[in-house]
Amino acid sequence: MKLLLVTQNYPPSRGGMAESCGRIVRNLKRKGCEIHVLHFSNWQKPYVIKTETGGNYSALGIYDTEEYTLNLATLFLEKKKEFLDVDAIIAFGGYLPMMWTPVISQFFEKPLYTCIRGNDFDEGLFSKKRNSLLYALEHSEAILSVCTEKQEKMAKLFPFKKVFYTPNGIDVVFWNLNDNEKKKVDERRKVLTDKKVILIAGQLKFKKGIRHFIESFDQFHFKSEYELWMIGDLPEEVKLFINNFDLNVKLFPFASKYEMRSFYAMADVVCIPSLYDGMPNVLLEAGASKKLIIASEVGGIPDVIMHRKSGLLYHPLEANALLDVLIHYHHLSEDQKELMKNEIYNTINQDFTEQKEIQNYLNLFPL
């Protein structure tokens, strides 16, 4: 099977979607697929081509306007015919691929498979991007959804389309620290804080629920016993907002997955306060690290966590819901916490592995 994958999110770009895209491409290649990647990226203009094992990679420049960017991308594709010697086109993440792929799939008579990865759908549906989103889905051979919530919504919008559930996967073994690593992590934790640690990681924007979390955490009666660690890209407006509160907060820059292994190990609990989301990598990483997770009941999070069995969920718009969950967590016994940690670990180890993730794609693209 030969595939052309078009994305705005691919290494060296940072973030969960780039991580997922790189992982899926790598594992499809290991299964025998030949994949050419077209990556809309500000890193290179006008374009750069690299020959890789199992296919080519090209970074396409992003310019001031969408029409200029996509016309040049079309010109590139018409010139580089080797990228079109494929059985299908996959759109994976980002507004530009969503606009471009349904047109080029018709121009070059290749079936289109559109991967919906969370914000592509949530932000596109209720914005000026809606027409591009709906046009892409309408002209797709099949739609691939990272969570059942969006799968159900898209099935209602397009009842005659095939909409498949293709959740993320993870290599659980990678997140298990050996005894020597655990010893070093314990030593570092003692240097950094003597409080319980609540960890939030990722793109720390207001749309990720940071405002609501800080406001709720500020009302938490036991907040002085905790330290909030925020790891990732933090906009200046969010920093200024946090400074208005008397909280124990440590800010860390974006961390690689190798660095995140230690951060998860040092945390007592991981919080994912998103207002809307797909299936965040942090969710699976924290669970694979045997961490108790507090998360909003949105997107693909309920696909993974069962409330009070494998984690703690709350509705992000329900008054005091997060505060109630924080209080509930505080009063849990260590045995109760261990039961939930083990349950989320077992769930991910059984149902959200890289092997199962890639098999979902292979079921759509038989070799």
Short mmCIF file of C-alpha atoms in Angstrom, two decimals:
data_model
loop_
_atom_site.label_atom_id
_atom_site.label_comp_id
_atom_site.label_asym_id
_atom_site.label_seq_id
_atom_site.Cartn_x
_atom_site.Cartn_y
_atom_site.Cartn_z
CA MET A 1 0.00 0.00 0.00
CA LYS A 2 1.33 3.42 -1.03
CA LEU A 3 -0.02 6.52 0.71
CA LEU A 4 0.39 10.29 0.46
CA LEU A 5 -0.04 11.86 3.90
CA VAL A 6 -0.63 15.63 4.08
CA THR A 7 -0.30 17.37 7.43
CA GLN A 8 0.55 20.57 9.29
CA ASN A 9 1.69 18.57 12.31
CA TYR A 10 4.79 16.42 11.92
CA PRO A 11 8.26 16.35 13.49
CA PRO A 12 10.19 18.62 13.85
CA SER A 13 6.98 20.50 14.69
CA ARG A 14 6.16 20.21 18.38
CA GLY A 15 2.99 19.12 20.12
CA GLY A 16 0.82 16.08 20.58
CA MET A 17 -0.54 15.94 17.05
CA ALA A 18 2.94 16.05 15.52
CA GLU A 19 3.99 13.28 17.90
CA SER A 20 0.97 11.17 16.90
CA CYS A 21 1.50 11.75 13.18
CA GLY A 22 5.15 10.77 13.38
CA ARG A 23 4.31 7.65 15.37
CA ILE A 24 1.60 6.50 12.97
CA VAL A 25 3.78 7.06 9.89
CA ARG A 26 6.67 5.18 11.52
CA ASN A 27 4.50 2.20 12.42
CA LEU A 28 2.75 2.04 9.05
CA LYS A 29 6.18 1.89 7.41
CA ARG A 30 7.17 -0.94 9.74
CA LYS A 31 4.10 -2.82 8.51
CA GLY A 32 5.21 -2.49 4.89
CA CYS A 33 3.44 0.67 3.73
CA GLU A 34 5.24 3.20 1.54
CA ILE A 35 4.35 6.69 2.73
CA HIS A 36 5.18 10.06 1.22
CA VAL A 37 4.71 12.94 3.69
CA LEU A 38 3.84 16.49 2.62
CA HIS A 39 4.31 18.73 5.64
CA PHE A 40 3.07 22.33 5.54
CA SER A 41 5.68 24.03 7.69
CA ASN A 42 7.17 27.44 8.31
CA TRP A 43 10.56 25.82 8.68
CA GLN A 44 11.20 25.63 4.94
CA LYS A 45 10.37 27.85 1.97
CA PRO A 46 9.57 27.12 -0.76
CA TYR A 47 10.12 23.39 -0.22
CA VAL A 48 12.65 20.73 0.75
CA ILE A 49 12.57 17.04 -0.20
CA LYS A 50 14.27 14.30 1.80
CA THR A 51 14.45 10.65 0.82
CA GLU A 52 13.65 8.44 3.80
CA THR A 53 13.28 4.74 4.37
CA GLY A 54 9.82 3.77 3.17
CA GLY A 55 9.00 7.00 1.34
CA ASN A 56 9.84 10.66 0.77
CA TYR A 57 9.34 13.66 3.05
CA SER A 58 8.79 17.20 1.87
CA ALA A 59 8.31 20.40 3.89
CA LEU A 60 6.09 22.84 1.98
CA GLY A 61 6.37 26.55 2.81
CA ILE A 62 3.51 28.44 4.49
CA TYR A 63 3.10 31.96 3.11
CA ASP A 64 1.04 35.02 4.00
CA THR A 65 -2.19 33.82 2.42
CA GLU A 66 -3.84 30.43 2.13
CA GLU A 67 -4.50 30.76 -1.59
CA TYR A 68 -0.83 31.55 -2.33
CA THR A 69 0.38 28.69 -0.13
CA LEU A 70 -1.99 26.12 -1.63
CA ASN A 71 -1.47 27.19 -5.24
CA LEU A 72 2.29 26.76 -4.81
CA ALA A 73 1.69 23.40 -3.14
CA THR A 74 -0.41 22.32 -6.13
CA LEU A 75 2.31 23.46 -8.52
CA PHE A 76 4.82 21.45 -6.49
CA LEU A 77 2.67 18.32 -6.67
CA GLU A 78 2.15 18.65 -10.41
CA LYS A 79 5.94 18.84 -10.86
CA LYS A 80 6.83 16.04 -8.41
CA LYS A 81 4.77 13.21 -9.84
CA GLU A 82 6.50 10.62 -7.64
CA PHE A 83 4.38 11.83 -4.72
CA LEU A 84 1.25 10.88 -6.68
CA ASP A 85 2.23 7.26 -7.32
CA VAL A 86 -0.01 6.25 -4.42
CA ASP A 87 -3.21 4.34 -3.70
CA ALA A 88 -4.78 7.00 -1.45
CA ILE A 89 -4.34 10.43 0.14
CA ILE A 90 -4.59 10.96 3.90
CA ALA A 91 -5.34 14.36 5.46
CA PHE A 92 -3.91 14.39 8.98
CA GLY A 93 -4.17 17.51 11.08
CA GLY A 94 -4.37 21.20 10.28
CA TYR A 95 -6.48 23.68 8.35
CA LEU A 96 -4.35 23.79 5.19
CA PRO A 97 -4.51 20.00 4.55
CA MET A 98 -8.27 20.15 5.18
CA MET A 99 -8.65 22.84 2.50
CA TRP A 100 -6.26 21.31 -0.01
CA THR A 101 -6.67 17.54 0.01
CA PRO A 102 -10.32 17.25 -1.15
CA VAL A 103 -9.42 19.29 -4.23
CA ILE A 104 -6.18 17.51 -5.14
CA SER A 105 -7.77 14.11 -4.49
CA GLN A 106 -10.28 14.93 -7.23
CA PHE A 107 -7.69 16.53 -9.51
CA PHE A 108 -5.49 13.44 -9.39
CA GLU A 109 -8.28 10.87 -8.91
CA LYS A 110 -7.08 9.43 -5.60
CA PRO A 111 -9.42 8.45 -2.74
CA LEU A 112 -9.21 10.71 0.32
CA TYR A 113 -9.18 9.55 3.94
CA THR A 114 -9.59 12.40 6.43
CA CYS A 115 -8.30 11.99 9.99
CA ILE A 116 -10.11 14.12 12.56
CA ARG A 117 -7.84 14.71 15.53
CA GLY A 118 -9.83 16.87 17.96
CA ASN A 119 -9.45 20.59 17.40
CA ASP A 120 -9.76 20.20 13.62
CA PHE A 121 -13.41 19.36 14.18
CA ASP A 122 -14.24 21.40 17.29
CA GLU A 123 -12.76 24.65 16.02
CA GLY A 124 -13.70 24.12 12.39
CA LEU A 125 -17.36 23.35 12.95
CA PHE A 126 -18.25 26.65 14.63
CA SER A 127 -15.97 29.06 12.79
CA LYS A 128 -15.37 30.47 9.33
CA LYS A 129 -13.47 27.25 8.58
CA ARG A 130 -16.72 25.27 8.62
CA ASN A 131 -17.19 25.13 4.85
CA SER A 132 -13.67 23.74 4.35
CA LEU A 133 -14.22 21.14 7.07
CA LEU A 134 -17.58 19.98 5.73
CA TYR A 135 -16.31 19.97 2.13
CA ALA A 136 -13.38 17.78 3.14
CA LEU A 137 -15.57 15.32 5.02
CA GLU A 138 -18.14 15.22 2.22
CA HIS A 139 -15.47 14.32 -0.33
CA SER A 140 -13.73 11.71 1.80
CA GLU A 141 -13.81 8.02 1.03
CA ALA A 142 -13.83 7.50 4.80
CA ILE A 143 -13.46 9.60 7.96
CA LEU A 144 -11.17 8.51 10.79
CA SER A 145 -12.03 9.82 14.27
CA VAL A 146 -9.70 9.75 17.27
CA CYS A 147 -12.64 9.52 19.70
CA THR A 148 -16.17 8.08 19.76
CA GLU A 149 -17.75 11.44 20.64
CA LYS A 150 -16.67 12.98 17.35
CA GLN A 151 -17.30 9.75 15.48
CA GLU A 152 -20.96 9.91 16.54
CA LYS A 153 -21.30 13.59 15.63
CA MET A 154 -19.77 13.13 12.18
CA ALA A 155 -21.93 10.07 11.54
CA LYS A 156 -24.98 12.26 12.15
CA LEU A 157 -23.70 15.01 9.87
CA PHE A 158 -22.82 12.50 7.14
CA PRO A 159 -25.05 9.44 7.64
CA PHE A 160 -23.93 7.87 4.36
CA LYS A 161 -20.22 8.12 5.08
CA LYS A 162 -18.02 5.50 6.72
CA VAL A 163 -16.75 6.97 9.99
CA PHE A 164 -14.20 4.84 11.87
CA TYR A 165 -12.93 5.05 15.44
CA THR A 166 -9.12 5.18 15.33
CA PRO A 167 -7.87 6.05 18.85
CA ASN A 168 -4.30 6.88 19.76
CA GLY A 169 -1.87 4.25 20.98
CA ILE A 170 1.24 4.25 23.13
CA ASP A 171 4.28 2.12 23.90
CA VAL A 172 3.66 1.46 27.60
CA VAL A 173 7.14 0.00 28.14
CA PHE A 174 8.79 3.32 27.26
CA TRP A 175 7.11 5.04 30.21
CA ASN A 176 8.25 2.48 32.81
CA LEU A 177 11.33 3.71 34.68
CA ASN A 178 13.98 1.30 35.89
CA ASP A 179 15.17 1.28 39.52
CA ASN A 180 18.13 3.57 38.86
CA GLU A 181 15.93 6.12 37.08
CA LYS A 182 13.38 6.02 39.91
CA LYS A 183 16.12 6.73 42.45
CA LYS A 184 17.31 9.77 40.49
CA VAL A 185 13.75 11.03 40.09
CA ASP A 186 13.12 10.74 43.83
CA GLU A 187 16.27 12.71 44.58
CA ARG A 188 15.32 15.45 42.11
CA ARG A 189 11.78 15.64 43.48
CA LYS A 190 13.10 16.25 47.02
CA VAL A 191 15.22 19.13 45.74
CA LEU A 192 12.34 20.74 43.82
CA THR A 193 9.51 20.59 46.38
CA ASP A 194 8.21 19.09 49.59
CA LYS A 195 4.58 19.46 48.49
CA LYS A 196 2.24 17.19 46.52
CA VAL A 197 2.56 17.87 42.79
CA ILE A 198 -0.30 18.44 40.33
CA LEU A 199 1.05 18.37 36.77
CA ILE A 200 -0.50 20.00 33.68
CA ALA A 201 1.37 19.61 30.39
CA GLY A 202 0.94 20.63 26.77
CA GLN A 203 -0.13 23.81 25.00
CA LEU A 204 -1.31 25.76 28.04
CA LYS A 205 -3.85 28.08 26.44
CA PHE A 206 -7.13 29.34 27.86
CA LYS A 207 -9.04 27.07 25.47
CA LYS A 208 -7.34 24.15 27.23
CA GLY A 209 -9.28 25.06 30.38
CA ILE A 210 -6.39 26.73 32.22
CA ARG A 211 -8.48 29.71 33.41
CA HIS A 212 -11.17 27.48 34.90
CA PHE A 213 -8.60 25.23 36.54
CA ILE A 214 -6.70 28.12 38.18
CA GLU A 215 -9.93 29.72 39.45
CA SER A 216 -11.12 26.40 40.91
CA PHE A 217 -7.72 25.51 42.36
CA ASP A 218 -7.61 28.91 44.08
CA GLN A 219 -10.80 27.96 45.98
CA PHE A 220 -9.37 24.58 47.00
CA HIS A 221 -9.12 24.63 50.82
CA PHE A 222 -6.00 22.42 50.79
CA LYS A 223 -4.14 24.29 48.02
CA SER A 224 -1.24 25.20 50.31
CA GLU A 225 -0.34 21.50 50.49
CA TYR A 226 0.06 21.28 46.70
CA GLU A 227 2.33 22.68 44.02
CA LEU A 228 1.13 23.14 40.48
CA TRP A 229 3.68 22.25 37.79
CA MET A 230 2.84 23.60 34.34
CA ILE A 231 4.99 22.22 31.51
CA GLY A 232 4.82 23.46 27.95
CA ASP A 233 4.14 26.52 25.82
CA LEU A 234 2.57 29.12 28.11
CA PRO A 235 1.27 32.33 26.43
CA GLU A 236 2.12 35.59 28.18
CA GLU A 237 -1.56 36.34 28.84
CA VAL A 238 -1.87 33.05 30.74
CA LYS A 239 1.24 33.84 32.82
CA LEU A 240 -0.19 37.26 33.74
CA PHE A 241 -3.49 35.65 34.70
CA ILE A 242 -1.81 33.08 36.96
CA ASN A 243 0.19 35.82 38.69
CA ASN A 244 -3.08 37.27 40.01
CA PHE A 245 -3.46 34.29 42.35
CA ASP A 246 -1.59 33.29 45.48
CA LEU A 247 -0.70 29.75 44.43
CA ASN A 248 2.35 27.51 44.53
CA VAL A 249 3.22 27.29 40.83
CA LYS A 250 6.33 26.19 38.97
CA LEU A 251 6.56 26.85 35.22
CA PHE A 252 8.69 24.64 32.98
CA PRO A 253 9.38 25.02 29.23
CA PHE A 254 8.26 22.52 26.62
CA ALA A 255 9.75 19.12 27.47
CA SER A 256 10.63 16.22 25.19
CA LYS A 257 8.99 12.84 25.71
CA TYR A 258 12.22 11.66 27.33
CA GLU A 259 12.10 14.53 29.83
CA MET A 260 8.40 13.96 30.42
CA ARG A 261 9.12 10.47 31.75
CA SER A 262 10.78 12.08 34.79
CA PHE A 263 8.11 14.75 35.20
CA TYR A 264 5.32 12.16 35.29
CA ALA A 265 7.30 10.11 37.79
CA MET A 266 7.63 13.13 40.09
CA ALA A 267 3.94 14.06 39.92
CA ASP A 268 1.26 12.88 42.34
CA VAL A 269 -1.60 13.58 39.96
CA VAL A 270 -1.95 14.73 36.33
CA CYS A 271 -4.75 17.10 35.36
CA ILE A 272 -6.20 17.57 31.87
CA PRO A 273 -8.69 20.48 32.12
CA SER A 274 -9.52 20.87 28.40
CA LEU A 275 -12.78 22.52 27.37
CA TYR A 276 -12.72 20.42 24.20
CA ASP A 277 -10.19 17.91 22.95
CA GLY A 278 -9.53 14.76 20.95
CA MET A 279 -7.52 12.04 22.67
CA PRO A 280 -4.54 13.89 24.18
CA ASN A 281 -1.22 12.09 24.31
CA VAL A 282 -0.80 13.34 27.89
CA LEU A 283 -3.78 11.17 28.85
CA LEU A 284 -2.12 7.99 27.62
CA GLU A 285 1.36 8.98 28.77
CA ALA A 286 0.19 9.72 32.32
CA GLY A 287 -1.78 6.48 32.46
CA ALA A 288 1.17 4.47 31.14
CA SER A 289 3.25 6.13 33.89
CA LYS A 290 0.74 4.85 36.48
CA LYS A 291 -0.42 8.31 37.50
CA LEU A 292 -3.84 9.17 38.83
CA ILE A 293 -5.59 11.47 36.33
CA ILE A 294 -8.14 14.24 36.91
CA ALA A 295 -9.67 15.25 33.59
CA SER A 296 -12.60 17.03 32.01
CA GLU A 297 -15.29 14.82 30.54
CA VAL A 298 -14.78 15.86 26.90
CA GLY A 299 -13.61 14.38 23.60
CA GLY A 300 -11.82 11.06 23.83
CA ILE A 301 -11.07 11.26 27.56
CA PRO A 302 -14.17 9.23 28.60
CA ASP A 303 -13.12 6.59 26.03
CA VAL A 304 -10.14 5.92 28.29
CA ILE A 305 -11.18 6.85 31.84
CA MET A 306 -14.09 5.43 33.82
CA HIS A 307 -15.03 7.87 36.59
CA ARG A 308 -13.84 6.83 40.04
CA LYS A 309 -12.60 3.51 38.68
CA SER A 310 -9.62 4.48 36.50
CA GLY A 311 -9.52 8.23 37.17
CA LEU A 312 -11.64 11.22 38.13
CA LEU A 313 -13.79 13.08 35.60
CA TYR A 314 -15.76 16.33 35.81
CA HIS A 315 -17.85 18.46 33.45
CA PRO A 316 -15.93 21.66 32.64
CA LEU A 317 -19.05 23.88 32.61
CA GLU A 318 -20.67 22.54 35.76
CA ALA A 319 -20.27 24.88 38.73
CA ASN A 320 -17.81 23.60 41.36
CA ALA A 321 -17.40 20.25 39.56
CA LEU A 322 -13.60 20.51 39.37
CA LEU A 323 -13.39 21.78 42.95
CA ASP A 324 -15.48 18.82 44.13
CA VAL A 325 -13.16 16.41 42.31
CA LEU A 326 -10.06 18.04 43.84
CA ILE A 327 -11.58 17.65 47.30
CA HIS A 328 -12.54 14.05 46.56
CA TYR A 329 -8.99 13.31 45.40
CA HIS A 330 -7.50 14.90 48.52
CA HIS A 331 -9.49 12.58 50.80
CA LEU A 332 -8.73 9.38 48.90
CA SER A 333 -6.73 6.76 50.76
CA GLU A 334 -3.44 5.58 49.27
CA ASP A 335 -5.05 2.20 48.55
CA GLN A 336 -7.89 3.85 46.63
CA LYS A 337 -5.39 5.86 44.59
CA GLU A 338 -3.36 2.75 43.79
CA LEU A 339 -6.46 0.92 42.56
CA MET A 340 -7.22 3.72 40.09
CA LYS A 341 -3.60 3.99 38.96
CA ASN A 342 -3.44 0.27 38.26
CA GLU A 343 -6.80 0.33 36.48
CA ILE A 344 -5.81 3.12 34.05
CA TYR A 345 -2.46 1.44 33.40
CA ASN A 346 -4.15 -1.89 32.62
CA THR A 347 -6.74 -0.19 30.38
CA ILE A 348 -4.04 1.49 28.29
CA ASN A 349 -1.82 -1.58 28.24
CA GLN A 350 -4.72 -3.68 26.89
CA ASP A 351 -6.70 -1.30 24.67
CA PHE A 352 -4.52 1.66 23.65
CA THR A 353 -1.27 0.18 22.44
CA GLU A 354 0.64 1.21 19.31
CA GLN A 355 -0.10 -2.24 17.88
CA LYS A 356 -3.86 -1.74 18.17
CA GLU A 357 -3.62 1.82 16.90
CA ILE A 358 -1.83 0.82 13.73
CA GLN A 359 -4.06 -2.21 13.15
CA ASN A 360 -7.04 0.17 12.94
CA TYR A 361 -5.33 1.86 9.99
CA LEU A 362 -4.27 -1.40 8.36
CA ASN A 363 -7.90 -2.55 8.48
CA LEU A 364 -8.68 0.42 6.22
CA PHE A 365 -5.64 0.02 3.98
CA PRO A 366 -5.15 -3.73 3.41
CA LEU A 367 -1.64 -4.59 2.26
#
